[in-house]
Coordinates of C-alpha atoms in Angstrom, one line a residue:
M1420 CA 184.0 214.9 -72.9
S1421 CA 182.4 216.7 -69.9
G1422 CA 185.8 217.9 -68.8
N1423 CA 187.1 214.4 -68.1
D1424 CA 190.5 213.3 -69.3
I1425 CA 192.7 210.2 -69.1
N1426 CA 194.0 211.1 -65.7
S1427 CA 190.4 210.7 -64.3
F1428 CA 191.0 207.0 -64.3
F1429 CA 194.1 207.2 -62.1
D1430 CA 192.8 207.8 -58.5
S1431 CA 194.9 209.8 -56.1
R1432 CA 194.2 207.1 -53.5
N1433 CA 196.3 204.8 -55.7
T1434 CA 199.2 207.0 -56.6
V1435 CA 202.2 204.9 -57.5
E1436 CA 205.6 206.6 -57.5
A1437 CA 208.6 205.2 -59.4
S1438 CA 208.7 201.8 -57.9
S1439 CA 211.7 200.2 -56.3
D1440 CA 209.8 197.0 -55.7
L1441 CA 211.2 195.1 -58.7
T1442 CA 211.8 191.5 -57.8
N1443 CA 212.5 188.3 -59.6
D1444 CA 208.7 187.7 -59.5
T1445 CA 208.0 190.8 -61.6
L1446 CA 211.0 190.8 -64.0
H1447 CA 209.6 188.2 -66.4
Y1448 CA 205.9 188.0 -65.4
L1449 CA 204.6 188.9 -68.9
E1450 CA 205.9 185.7 -70.5
P1451 CA 203.2 183.4 -68.9
I1452 CA 200.6 186.1 -69.6
K1453 CA 201.5 186.1 -73.2
S1454 CA 201.3 182.3 -73.3
F1455 CA 197.9 182.4 -71.6
A1456 CA 196.7 185.0 -74.1
R1457 CA 197.5 182.7 -77.0
A1458 CA 195.5 179.9 -75.4
T1459 CA 192.3 181.7 -74.5
Y1460 CA 189.3 183.2 -76.4
T1461 CA 189.3 186.2 -74.1
S1462 CA 191.2 189.5 -74.6
I1463 CA 193.8 190.3 -72.0
Y1464 CA 195.7 193.5 -71.2
V1465 CA 197.8 194.6 -68.3
I1466 CA 197.6 198.0 -66.6
D1467 CA 200.7 199.7 -65.1
Y1468 CA 199.5 202.3 -62.6
E1469 CA 203.0 203.7 -62.1
K1470 CA 203.3 204.5 -65.9
Q1471 CA 199.5 205.2 -66.1
G1472 CA 199.1 203.1 -69.2
F1473 CA 199.0 199.6 -70.6
E1474 CA 202.0 197.3 -70.4
F1475 CA 200.6 194.4 -72.6
V1476 CA 197.7 194.0 -75.0
S1477 CA 196.8 190.6 -76.5
D1478 CA 195.9 190.3 -80.2
N1479 CA 192.3 189.0 -79.6
A1480 CA 190.2 191.1 -82.0
L1481 CA 187.3 191.5 -79.5
F1482 CA 188.9 194.3 -77.6
L1483 CA 191.0 195.9 -80.3
C1484 CA 188.1 197.6 -82.2
G1485 CA 190.0 197.4 -85.5
N1486 CA 193.3 198.7 -84.0
S1487 CA 196.5 196.6 -83.7
P1488 CA 197.7 195.5 -80.2
Q1489 CA 200.6 198.0 -80.6
E1490 CA 198.2 200.9 -81.3
V1491 CA 196.0 200.1 -78.3
L1492 CA 199.2 199.7 -76.2
Q1493 CA 200.3 203.2 -77.3
M1494 CA 196.8 204.7 -76.7
G1495 CA 196.4 203.3 -73.2
Y1496 CA 193.4 204.9 -71.6
A1497 CA 192.9 207.1 -74.6
F1498 CA 191.4 203.9 -76.1
Y1499 CA 188.4 204.3 -73.9
F1500 CA 187.8 207.9 -74.9
K1501 CA 187.9 206.8 -78.6
H1502 CA 185.8 203.6 -78.4
V1503 CA 183.5 203.8 -75.4
P1504 CA 180.2 205.8 -75.8
E1505 CA 179.9 208.9 -73.5
G1506 CA 177.3 207.5 -71.2
D1507 CA 179.3 204.3 -70.5
L1508 CA 182.5 206.3 -70.2
Q1509 CA 181.0 208.4 -67.4
M1510 CA 179.8 205.1 -65.8
L1511 CA 183.4 203.7 -66.0
L1512 CA 184.6 206.8 -64.1
K1513 CA 182.0 206.1 -61.3
I1514 CA 183.0 202.5 -61.2
N1515 CA 186.7 203.5 -61.0
N1516 CA 186.0 205.7 -58.0
A1517 CA 183.8 203.2 -56.2
G1518 CA 186.3 200.4 -56.8
F1519 CA 189.2 202.4 -55.3
E1520 CA 187.0 203.5 -52.4
F1521 CA 186.1 199.8 -51.7
Y1522 CA 189.8 198.8 -52.1
E1523 CA 191.0 201.3 -49.5
K1524 CA 188.9 199.5 -46.9
I1525 CA 190.4 196.0 -47.6
P1526 CA 193.4 194.9 -45.4
V1527 CA 196.6 195.1 -47.4
S1528 CA 197.2 191.4 -46.9
D1529 CA 194.0 190.5 -48.8
R1530 CA 194.1 193.0 -51.6
K1531 CA 195.3 190.6 -54.3
E1532 CA 192.4 188.2 -53.5
Y1533 CA 189.7 190.5 -54.9
S1534 CA 188.5 191.0 -58.5
I1535 CA 186.1 193.6 -59.8
S1536 CA 183.8 192.8 -62.8
Y1537 CA 181.5 195.1 -64.8
D1538 CA 179.9 195.4 -68.2
F1539 CA 180.2 198.3 -70.7
H1540 CA 179.9 199.0 -74.4
I1541 CA 182.7 199.4 -76.9
R1542 CA 182.2 200.6 -80.5
N1543 CA 183.9 198.2 -83.0
Q1544 CA 185.5 199.1 -86.4
E1545 CA 182.0 198.8 -88.0
G1546 CA 180.6 201.3 -85.6
R1547 CA 178.5 198.7 -83.9
L1548 CA 178.2 198.7 -80.1
I1549 CA 179.2 195.5 -78.3
L1550 CA 178.5 194.8 -74.6
I1551 CA 181.6 193.3 -73.0
N1552 CA 182.5 192.1 -69.5
H1553 CA 185.6 193.5 -68.0
K1554 CA 187.3 191.8 -65.1
L1555 CA 190.2 193.4 -63.2
T1556 CA 192.5 191.7 -60.7
P1557 CA 195.6 193.2 -59.0
M1558 CA 198.8 191.3 -59.7
F1559 CA 201.5 193.3 -57.9
L1560 CA 201.2 195.8 -55.1
T1561 CA 203.7 198.4 -53.8
K1562 CA 205.0 198.1 -50.3
Q1563 CA 202.3 200.5 -49.3
G1564 CA 199.6 198.2 -50.7
K1565 CA 198.8 200.3 -53.8
I1566 CA 197.9 198.5 -57.0
W1567 CA 201.0 198.6 -59.1
K1568 CA 200.0 196.2 -62.0
A1569 CA 196.7 194.6 -62.7
I1570 CA 195.5 192.1 -65.3
C1571 CA 192.3 192.7 -67.2
I1572 CA 190.3 190.0 -68.9
V1573 CA 187.7 191.0 -71.5
S1574 CA 184.9 188.8 -72.9
L1575 CA 181.5 189.1 -74.3
S1576 CA 178.9 189.9 -71.6
S1577 CA 176.0 187.7 -70.8
G1578 CA 174.1 190.8 -69.5
K1579 CA 171.6 192.9 -71.3
E1580 CA 172.9 196.4 -70.3
A1581 CA 175.9 198.2 -69.0
G1582 CA 176.7 198.1 -65.3
N1583 CA 176.5 194.8 -63.3
V1584 CA 179.3 195.9 -61.1
K1585 CA 180.5 193.1 -58.8
I1586 CA 183.5 192.4 -56.6
Y1587 CA 184.5 188.9 -55.7
K1588 CA 187.0 187.6 -53.2
K1589 CA 188.8 184.4 -53.9
G1590 CA 187.4 181.5 -51.9
E1591 CA 184.3 183.3 -50.6
N1592 CA 180.8 182.3 -51.7
K1593 CA 179.5 185.9 -51.8
V1594 CA 179.4 188.8 -54.2
Y1595 CA 179.6 192.6 -53.5
N1596 CA 177.1 194.2 -55.9
H1597 CA 177.4 197.9 -56.5
D1598 CA 174.4 200.2 -57.1
L1599 CA 175.6 203.1 -59.3
E1600 CA 172.6 205.2 -58.4
T1601 CA 173.1 205.2 -54.7
N1602 CA 176.8 204.5 -54.7
T1603 CA 176.3 201.6 -52.2
W1604 CA 177.4 198.0 -52.0
K1605 CA 175.1 195.1 -51.2
V1606 CA 176.4 191.6 -50.3
T1607 CA 174.7 188.5 -51.8
E1608 CA 175.6 184.9 -52.1
Q1609 CA 176.9 183.6 -55.4
V1610 CA 174.7 181.4 -57.5
S1611 CA 175.3 177.8 -56.6
L1612 CA 175.4 175.2 -59.4
S1613 CA 174.7 171.5 -58.8
K1614 CA 177.3 168.9 -59.8
R1615 CA 175.1 167.9 -62.7
E1616 CA 174.7 171.5 -63.9
K1617 CA 178.5 172.0 -63.8
E1618 CA 179.0 168.8 -65.8
I1619 CA 176.6 169.9 -68.5
L1620 CA 178.2 173.4 -68.7
Q1621 CA 181.7 171.9 -68.9
L1622 CA 180.7 169.5 -71.6
S1623 CA 178.9 172.2 -73.5
T1624 CA 182.1 174.3 -73.6
R1625 CA 183.6 171.5 -75.6
G1626 CA 180.8 171.9 -78.2
L1627 CA 179.0 168.6 -77.3
T1628 CA 175.3 168.3 -78.4
I1629 CA 172.5 167.4 -76.0
N1630 CA 172.7 163.8 -77.2
E1631 CA 176.4 163.6 -76.8
I1632 CA 176.2 165.1 -73.3
A1633 CA 173.6 162.5 -72.4
D1634 CA 175.9 159.7 -73.6
A1635 CA 178.8 161.1 -71.7
I1636 CA 177.1 161.3 -68.3
F1637 CA 174.8 158.2 -68.9
V1638 CA 171.4 159.9 -68.8
S1639 CA 168.7 160.4 -71.3
P1640 CA 168.6 163.5 -73.6
D1641 CA 165.4 164.6 -71.8
T1642 CA 167.3 164.6 -68.5
V1643 CA 169.9 166.9 -70.0
K1644 CA 167.2 169.2 -71.3
F1645 CA 165.6 169.3 -67.8
H1646 CA 168.9 170.3 -66.1
R1647 CA 169.6 172.9 -68.9
R1648 CA 166.2 174.5 -68.3
K1649 CA 166.8 174.7 -64.6
L1650 CA 170.3 176.1 -65.3
F1651 CA 168.9 178.8 -67.6
D1652 CA 166.3 179.8 -65.0
K1653 CA 168.9 179.9 -62.3
L1654 CA 171.3 182.1 -64.3
E1655 CA 168.5 184.1 -65.9
V1656 CA 169.7 183.4 -69.5
T1657 CA 168.0 182.0 -72.6
N1658 CA 170.5 179.7 -74.2
I1659 CA 173.6 177.6 -73.5
S1660 CA 176.0 180.1 -75.0
E1661 CA 174.8 182.8 -72.6
A1662 CA 175.0 180.3 -69.7
I1663 CA 178.6 179.5 -70.6
I1664 CA 179.5 183.2 -70.7
F1665 CA 177.7 183.9 -67.5
A1666 CA 179.3 181.0 -65.6
T1667 CA 182.8 181.9 -66.9
N1668 CA 182.4 185.6 -66.1
N1669 CA 181.1 184.8 -62.6
M1670 CA 183.7 182.1 -61.9
L1671 CA 181.1 179.4 -61.5
I1672 CA 183.0 176.7 -63.4

């Protein structure tokens, strides 16, 4: 494993001691997360940086790789060493370092407003590699501004390869893109969708066909096809399933 162990994922810049920050907000916070997990197609888990492990793992099969939620919960970060290929594991350690470095420069008052997103492979129970998107958002901070607990949402990636490291801030129309080779960040504007493109995406998530979408928004099927082609070009995808995944992962709808 190139000398790396589970502790490599817990950066010294985010050391969380036994916390005395327990409040009414944190006592029962897992209950709404469990409810959300039952209502979504994505996999969800919660990291506790004080305990250096997972606090909750949903039962969505995508992330489990043939394990039970309880087994993944017990493994914690050992899960990655078991199910992520070596090259992607080394990439995750780079992303971890770059993320905490970026985070240290954010004012404490803004730190819960940022999310980091990236793609990597996991090996499922059949031994097949699957590219997933992983989005991490801080939920609770210590009084010193360190990440105490974070929620992670896992879905299929719309990308073609591992990487695609991005940081978003809630309410800002820009993206911080990380170059893993140069360890630098570049700011770009988010892709902007038209009202019609959003309508078509939202109706597509409900499983409507082109003809059904045309009826719903009072246009011809050819008009729907025209807007879909523009949407695919804009998002650099080849079909509506990839478009939905991309828009969801990048918070465009």
